[in-house]
Amino acid sequence: MRRAVCPGSFDPVTLGHLDIISRASALYDEVIVAVGMNASKNRMFTLEERIAMLQEATTQYGNVSVDSFDGLIVDFCKAHSIQVIVKGLRAISDFDYELQMAQMNHGLAGIETLFMTTNPLYSFLSSSLVKEVATYGGDVSGLVPEAAGRRLIERVKTPQN
Ligand code: ADP
């Protein structure tokens, strides 16, 4: 059984994330999308909301499930018998940090990292930019899955904090 993880914050999930998740699901028997609990970043959505949005967006993939993780991703990998971390690379600016993390994770636990080049349609797309567009009333359809777009518009209208 070849199992991969797609880790991230997914605040919220974007079509760029979904593209990487769907391509990973074609390569591995099982893909687990792991949502980081890391509270240090300023989040628009709670962990539960981020998980729900990912579940809504991945129901069409029979071999994709959604979970959360706290602490090191390599510990999550060991606990779930995952051999590979799949990450998307948007631009050279992503590479520096991703390279360090991949080398650290291999050094810590022998976990491999597979980098997929982003679909050029989504190379400009990040969760933080999507939040900014939504905050100022811009159109986010075509950037995030439909259900996530609805939640985003709702949250902008009634901020939680
Ligand atoms: P973080 O908050 O750690 O930057 P994200 O939750 O935004 O991470 O994204 C998780 C991972 O998804 C990123 O590390 C990156 O590999 C991938 N990713 C994000 N946006 C895109 C995109 N537009 N195209 C391809 N991969 C992406």
PDB file of C-alpha atoms and ligand atoms in Angstrom:
ATOM      1  CA  MET A   1       0.000   0.000   0.000  1.00  0.00           C
ATOM      2  CA  ARG A   2       1.588   3.284  -1.105  1.00  0.00           C
ATOM      3  CA  ARG A   3       0.386   6.130   1.019  1.00  0.00           C
ATOM      4  CA  ALA A   4       1.156   9.852   0.646  1.00  0.00           C
ATOM      5  CA  VAL A   5       0.372  12.945   2.663  1.00  0.00           C
ATOM      6  CA  CYS A   6      -0.389  16.471   1.412  1.00  0.00           C
ATOM      7  CA  PRO A   7       0.235  18.719   4.439  1.00  0.00           C
ATOM      8  CA  GLY A   8      -0.665  22.378   4.796  1.00  0.00           C
ATOM      9  CA  SER A   9      -2.760  25.010   6.484  1.00  0.00           C
ATOM     10  CA  PHE A  10      -5.542  25.137   3.867  1.00  0.00           C
ATOM     11  CA  ASP A  11      -6.964  28.410   5.198  1.00  0.00           C
ATOM     12  CA  PRO A  12      -8.936  27.939   2.933  1.00  0.00           C
ATOM     13  CA  VAL A  13      -8.333  25.165   0.395  1.00  0.00           C
ATOM     14  CA  THR A  14      -7.740  26.606  -3.099  1.00  0.00           C
ATOM     15  CA  LEU A  15      -7.968  25.100  -6.581  1.00  0.00           C
ATOM     16  CA  GLY A  16      -4.142  25.049  -6.532  1.00  0.00           C
ATOM     17  CA  HIS A  17      -4.184  22.719  -3.510  1.00  0.00           C
ATOM     18  CA  LEU A  18      -6.912  20.613  -5.080  1.00  0.00           C
ATOM     19  CA  ASP A  19      -4.926  20.227  -8.294  1.00  0.00           C
ATOM     20  CA  ILE A  20      -1.955  18.821  -6.344  1.00  0.00           C
ATOM     21  CA  ILE A  21      -4.214  16.559  -4.234  1.00  0.00           C
ATOM     22  CA  SER A  22      -5.959  15.116  -7.297  1.00  0.00           C
ATOM     23  CA  ARG A  23      -2.670  14.485  -9.115  1.00  0.00           C
ATOM     24  CA  ALA A  24      -1.268  12.790  -5.990  1.00  0.00           C
ATOM     25  CA  SER A  25      -4.398  10.625  -5.776  1.00  0.00           C
ATOM     26  CA  ALA A  26      -3.607   9.280  -9.249  1.00  0.00           C
ATOM     27  CA  LEU A  27      -0.084   8.289  -8.164  1.00  0.00           C
ATOM     28  CA  TYR A  28      -0.701   6.692  -4.757  1.00  0.00           C
ATOM     29  CA  ASP A  29      -3.113   4.106  -3.353  1.00  0.00           C
ATOM     30  CA  GLU A  30      -4.137   6.480  -0.578  1.00  0.00           C
ATOM     31  CA  VAL A  31      -3.680  10.209  -0.018  1.00  0.00           C
ATOM     32  CA  ILE A  32      -4.208  11.831   3.352  1.00  0.00           C
ATOM     33  CA  VAL A  33      -4.609  15.594   3.404  1.00  0.00           C
ATOM     34  CA  ALA A  34      -3.189  16.674   6.760  1.00  0.00           C
ATOM     35  CA  VAL A  35      -4.291  20.029   8.138  1.00  0.00           C
ATOM     36  CA  GLY A  36      -1.781  21.626  10.494  1.00  0.00           C
ATOM     37  CA  MET A  37      -3.078  22.663  13.918  1.00  0.00           C
ATOM     38  CA  ASN A  38      -0.201  25.151  14.285  1.00  0.00           C
ATOM     39  CA  ALA A  39      -1.837  28.077  16.033  1.00  0.00           C
ATOM     40  CA  SER A  40       0.940  30.573  15.345  1.00  0.00           C
ATOM     41  CA  LYS A  41      -0.543  31.825  12.070  1.00  0.00           C
ATOM     42  CA  ASN A  42      -3.477  34.179  11.878  1.00  0.00           C
ATOM     43  CA  ARG A  43      -6.319  32.001  10.633  1.00  0.00           C
ATOM     44  CA  MET A  44      -9.616  33.006   9.057  1.00  0.00           C
ATOM     45  CA  PHE A  45     -11.095  29.506   9.544  1.00  0.00           C
ATOM     46  CA  THR A  46     -11.001  27.099  12.476  1.00  0.00           C
ATOM     47  CA  LEU A  47      -9.387  23.691  12.119  1.00  0.00           C
ATOM     48  CA  GLU A  48     -12.857  22.100  11.892  1.00  0.00           C
ATOM     49  CA  GLU A  49     -13.924  24.495   9.131  1.00  0.00           C
ATOM     50  CA  ARG A  50     -10.721  23.916   7.153  1.00  0.00           C
ATOM     51  CA  ILE A  51     -11.212  20.141   7.427  1.00  0.00           C
ATOM     52  CA  ALA A  52     -14.887  20.425   6.390  1.00  0.00           C
ATOM     53  CA  MET A  53     -13.989  22.504   3.304  1.00  0.00           C
ATOM     54  CA  LEU A  54     -11.383  19.931   2.262  1.00  0.00           C
ATOM     55  CA  GLN A  55     -13.840  17.071   2.787  1.00  0.00           C
ATOM     56  CA  GLU A  56     -16.449  18.871   0.675  1.00  0.00           C
ATOM     57  CA  ALA A  57     -13.881  19.416  -2.088  1.00  0.00           C
ATOM     58  CA  THR A  58     -12.402  15.901  -2.163  1.00  0.00           C
ATOM     59  CA  THR A  59     -15.487  13.653  -2.010  1.00  0.00           C
ATOM     60  CA  GLN A  60     -15.057  12.785  -5.699  1.00  0.00           C
ATOM     61  CA  TYR A  61     -11.704  11.123  -4.987  1.00  0.00           C
ATOM     62  CA  GLY A  62     -12.285   7.693  -3.498  1.00  0.00           C
ATOM     63  CA  ASN A  63      -8.771   7.369  -2.090  1.00  0.00           C
ATOM     64  CA  VAL A  64      -8.413  10.797  -0.422  1.00  0.00           C
ATOM     65  CA  SER A  65      -9.134  11.397   3.271  1.00  0.00           C
ATOM     66  CA  VAL A  66      -8.649  14.425   5.512  1.00  0.00           C
ATOM     67  CA  ASP A  67      -7.025  14.476   8.946  1.00  0.00           C
ATOM     68  CA  SER A  68      -5.206  16.947  11.174  1.00  0.00           C
ATOM     69  CA  PHE A  69      -1.734  16.954  12.682  1.00  0.00           C
ATOM     70  CA  ASP A  70       0.069  18.686  15.484  1.00  0.00           C
ATOM     71  CA  GLY A  71       3.844  18.761  15.805  1.00  0.00           C
ATOM     72  CA  LEU A  72       6.193  17.224  13.274  1.00  0.00           C
ATOM     73  CA  ILE A  73       4.783  15.936   9.983  1.00  0.00           C
ATOM     74  CA  VAL A  74       7.296  13.048  10.102  1.00  0.00           C
ATOM     75  CA  ASP A  75       5.685  11.822  13.339  1.00  0.00           C
ATOM     76  CA  PHE A  76       2.293  11.890  11.604  1.00  0.00           C
ATOM     77  CA  CYS A  77       3.850   9.938   8.702  1.00  0.00           C
ATOM     78  CA  LYS A  78       5.271   7.294  11.029  1.00  0.00           C
ATOM     79  CA  ALA A  79       1.973   6.924  12.914  1.00  0.00           C
ATOM     80  CA  HIS A  80       0.034   6.429   9.652  1.00  0.00           C
ATOM     81  CA  SER A  81       2.609   4.352   7.695  1.00  0.00           C
ATOM     82  CA  ILE A  82       3.066   7.127   5.131  1.00  0.00           C
ATOM     83  CA  GLN A  83       6.215   6.989   2.995  1.00  0.00           C
ATOM     84  CA  VAL A  84       5.929  10.208   0.992  1.00  0.00           C
ATOM     85  CA  ILE A  85       5.108  13.889   1.494  1.00  0.00           C
ATOM     86  CA  VAL A  86       3.709  15.532  -1.652  1.00  0.00           C
ATOM     87  CA  LYS A  87       4.165  19.291  -2.037  1.00  0.00           C
ATOM     88  CA  GLY A  88       3.356  21.714  -4.815  1.00  0.00           C
ATOM     89  CA  LEU A  89       5.973  24.183  -6.049  1.00  0.00           C
ATOM     90  CA  ARG A  90       4.573  27.439  -7.389  1.00  0.00           C
ATOM     91  CA  ALA A  91       7.728  29.435  -8.010  1.00  0.00           C
ATOM     92  CA  ILE A  92      11.427  29.459  -7.252  1.00  0.00           C
ATOM     93  CA  SER A  93      10.594  31.440  -4.101  1.00  0.00           C
ATOM     94  CA  ASP A  94       8.870  28.314  -2.678  1.00  0.00           C
ATOM     95  CA  PHE A  95      11.911  26.184  -3.370  1.00  0.00           C
ATOM     96  CA  ASP A  96      14.406  27.433  -0.792  1.00  0.00           C
ATOM     97  CA  TYR A  97      12.285  26.655   2.252  1.00  0.00           C
ATOM     98  CA  GLU A  98      10.760  23.490   0.779  1.00  0.00           C
ATOM     99  CA  LEU A  99      14.246  22.114   0.070  1.00  0.00           C
ATOM    100  CA  GLN A 100      15.285  22.676   3.691  1.00  0.00           C
ATOM    101  CA  MET A 101      12.135  21.022   5.018  1.00  0.00           C
ATOM    102  CA  ALA A 102      12.471  18.056   2.662  1.00  0.00           C
ATOM    103  CA  GLN A 103      16.097  17.511   3.684  1.00  0.00           C
ATOM    104  CA  MET A 104      15.222  17.876   7.378  1.00  0.00           C
ATOM    105  CA  ASN A 105      12.333  15.401   7.093  1.00  0.00           C
ATOM    106  CA  HIS A 106      14.520  12.893   5.267  1.00  0.00           C
ATOM    107  CA  GLY A 107      17.249  13.321   7.852  1.00  0.00           C
ATOM    108  CA  LEU A 108      14.826  12.968  10.769  1.00  0.00           C
ATOM    109  CA  ALA A 109      12.875   9.941   9.596  1.00  0.00           C
ATOM    110  CA  GLY A 110      13.850   8.863   6.062  1.00  0.00           C
ATOM    111  CA  ILE A 111      10.571  10.273   4.695  1.00  0.00           C
ATOM    112  CA  GLU A 112      10.769  11.263   1.024  1.00  0.00           C
ATOM    113  CA  THR A 113       9.279  14.469  -0.410  1.00  0.00           C
ATOM    114  CA  LEU A 114       7.849  14.553  -3.914  1.00  0.00           C
ATOM    115  CA  PHE A 115       7.577  17.991  -5.523  1.00  0.00           C
ATOM    116  CA  MET A 116       4.959  18.609  -8.173  1.00  0.00           C
ATOM    117  CA  THR A 117       5.189  21.693 -10.320  1.00  0.00           C
ATOM    118  CA  THR A 118       2.043  23.731 -10.065  1.00  0.00           C
ATOM    119  CA  ASN A 119      -0.479  23.818 -12.842  1.00  0.00           C
ATOM    120  CA  PRO A 120       0.357  27.183 -14.503  1.00  0.00           C
ATOM    121  CA  LEU A 121      -3.321  28.126 -14.105  1.00  0.00           C
ATOM    122  CA  TYR A 122      -2.729  28.306 -10.346  1.00  0.00           C
ATOM    123  CA  SER A 123       0.878  29.426  -9.977  1.00  0.00           C
ATOM    124  CA  PHE A 124      -0.214  32.821  -8.612  1.00  0.00           C
ATOM    125  CA  LEU A 125      -2.692  31.330  -6.171  1.00  0.00           C
ATOM    126  CA  SER A 126      -2.242  31.254  -2.395  1.00  0.00           C
ATOM    127  CA  SER A 127      -4.707  31.092   0.483  1.00  0.00           C
ATOM    128  CA  SER A 128      -3.554  34.469   1.792  1.00  0.00           C
ATOM    129  CA  LEU A 129      -4.122  36.185  -1.567  1.00  0.00           C
ATOM    130  CA  VAL A 130      -7.554  34.590  -1.900  1.00  0.00           C
ATOM    131  CA  LYS A 131      -8.492  35.926   1.567  1.00  0.00           C
ATOM    132  CA  GLU A 132      -7.328  39.384   0.567  1.00  0.00           C
ATOM    133  CA  VAL A 133      -9.350  39.323  -2.669  1.00  0.00           C
ATOM    134  CA  ALA A 134     -12.466  38.161  -0.763  1.00  0.00           C
ATOM    135  CA  THR A 135     -11.978  40.764   1.969  1.00  0.00           C
ATOM    136  CA  TYR A 136     -12.095  43.565  -0.598  1.00  0.00           C
ATOM    137  CA  GLY A 137     -15.110  42.124  -2.413  1.00  0.00           C
ATOM    138  CA  GLY A 138     -13.293  40.495  -5.345  1.00  0.00           C
ATOM    139  CA  ASP A 139     -14.601  37.445  -7.199  1.00  0.00           C
ATOM    140  CA  VAL A 140     -13.092  34.226  -5.780  1.00  0.00           C
ATOM    141  CA  SER A 141     -14.955  31.791  -8.039  1.00  0.00           C
ATOM    142  CA  GLY A 142     -12.303  30.115 -10.166  1.00  0.00           C
ATOM    143  CA  LEU A 143      -9.830  30.367  -7.262  1.00  0.00           C
ATOM    144  CA  VAL A 144     -11.404  28.126  -4.606  1.00  0.00           C
ATOM    145  CA  PRO A 145     -13.880  25.221  -4.680  1.00  0.00           C
ATOM    146  CA  GLU A 146     -17.501  26.386  -4.799  1.00  0.00           C
ATOM    147  CA  ALA A 147     -18.433  25.473  -1.219  1.00  0.00           C
ATOM    148  CA  ALA A 148     -15.270  27.106   0.134  1.00  0.00           C
ATOM    149  CA  GLY A 149     -16.118  30.245  -1.861  1.00  0.00           C
ATOM    150  CA  ARG A 150     -19.520  30.422  -0.177  1.00  0.00           C
ATOM    151  CA  ARG A 151     -17.953  30.085   3.283  1.00  0.00           C
ATOM    152  CA  LEU A 152     -15.353  32.716   2.397  1.00  0.00           C
ATOM    153  CA  ILE A 153     -17.994  35.274   1.359  1.00  0.00           C
ATOM    154  CA  GLU A 154     -19.995  34.491   4.498  1.00  0.00           C
ATOM    155  CA  ARG A 155     -16.923  34.920   6.758  1.00  0.00           C
ATOM    156  CA  VAL A 156     -15.954  38.225   5.187  1.00  0.00           C
ATOM    157  CA  LYS A 157     -19.503  39.518   5.841  1.00  0.00           C
ATOM    158  CA  THR A 158     -19.443  38.339   9.472  1.00  0.00           C
ATOM    159  CA  PRO A 159     -15.868  38.119  10.763  1.00  0.00           C
ATOM    160  CA  GLN A 160     -15.375  35.854  13.794  1.00  0.00           C
ATOM    161  CA  ASN A 161     -12.630  37.860  15.493  1.00  0.00           C
TER     162      ASN A 161
HETATM  163  P1  ADP B   1       1.448  27.036   4.074  1.00  0.00           P
HETATM  164  O1  ADP B   1       0.343  27.706   4.832  1.00  0.00           O
HETATM  165  O2  ADP B   1       2.340  26.148   4.851  1.00  0.00           O
HETATM  166  O3  ADP B   1       2.144  27.941   3.098  1.00  0.00           O
HETATM  167  P2  ADP B   1      -0.620  26.054   2.438  1.00  0.00           P
HETATM  168  O4  ADP B   1      -1.627  25.479   3.330  1.00  0.00           O
HETATM  169  O5  ADP B   1      -0.941  27.347   1.788  1.00  0.00           O
HETATM  170  O6  ADP B   1       0.759  26.001   3.134  1.00  0.00           O
HETATM  171  O7  ADP B   1      -0.351  25.030   1.261  1.00  0.00           O
HETATM  172  C1  ADP B   1       0.082  23.738   1.508  1.00  0.00           C
HETATM  173  C2  ADP B   1       0.929  23.285   0.358  1.00  0.00           C
HETATM  174  O8  ADP B   1       0.143  23.291  -0.832  1.00  0.00           O
HETATM  175  C3  ADP B   1       2.091  24.201   0.085  1.00  0.00           C
HETATM  176  O9  ADP B   1       3.205  23.838   0.815  1.00  0.00           O
HETATM  177  C4  ADP B   1       2.322  23.953  -1.374  1.00  0.00           C
HETATM  178  O10 ADP B   1       3.095  22.778  -1.508  1.00  0.00           O
HETATM  179  C5  ADP B   1       0.965  23.629  -1.922  1.00  0.00           C
HETATM  180  N1  ADP B   1       0.340  24.727  -2.652  1.00  0.00           N
HETATM  181  C6  ADP B   1      -0.285  25.814  -2.155  1.00  0.00           C
HETATM  182  N2  ADP B   1      -0.781  26.585  -3.133  1.00  0.00           N
HETATM  183  C7  ADP B   1      -0.458  25.979  -4.298  1.00  0.00           C
HETATM  184  C8  ADP B   1      -0.671  26.277  -5.698  1.00  0.00           C
HETATM  185  N3  ADP B   1      -1.322  27.386  -6.076  1.00  0.00           N
HETATM  186  N4  ADP B   1      -0.176  25.405  -6.600  1.00  0.00           N
HETATM  187  C9  ADP B   1       0.489  24.315  -6.204  1.00  0.00           C
HETATM  188  N5  ADP B   1       0.726  23.975  -4.923  1.00  0.00           N
HETATM  189  C10 ADP B   1       0.262  24.787  -3.985  1.00  0.00           C
END
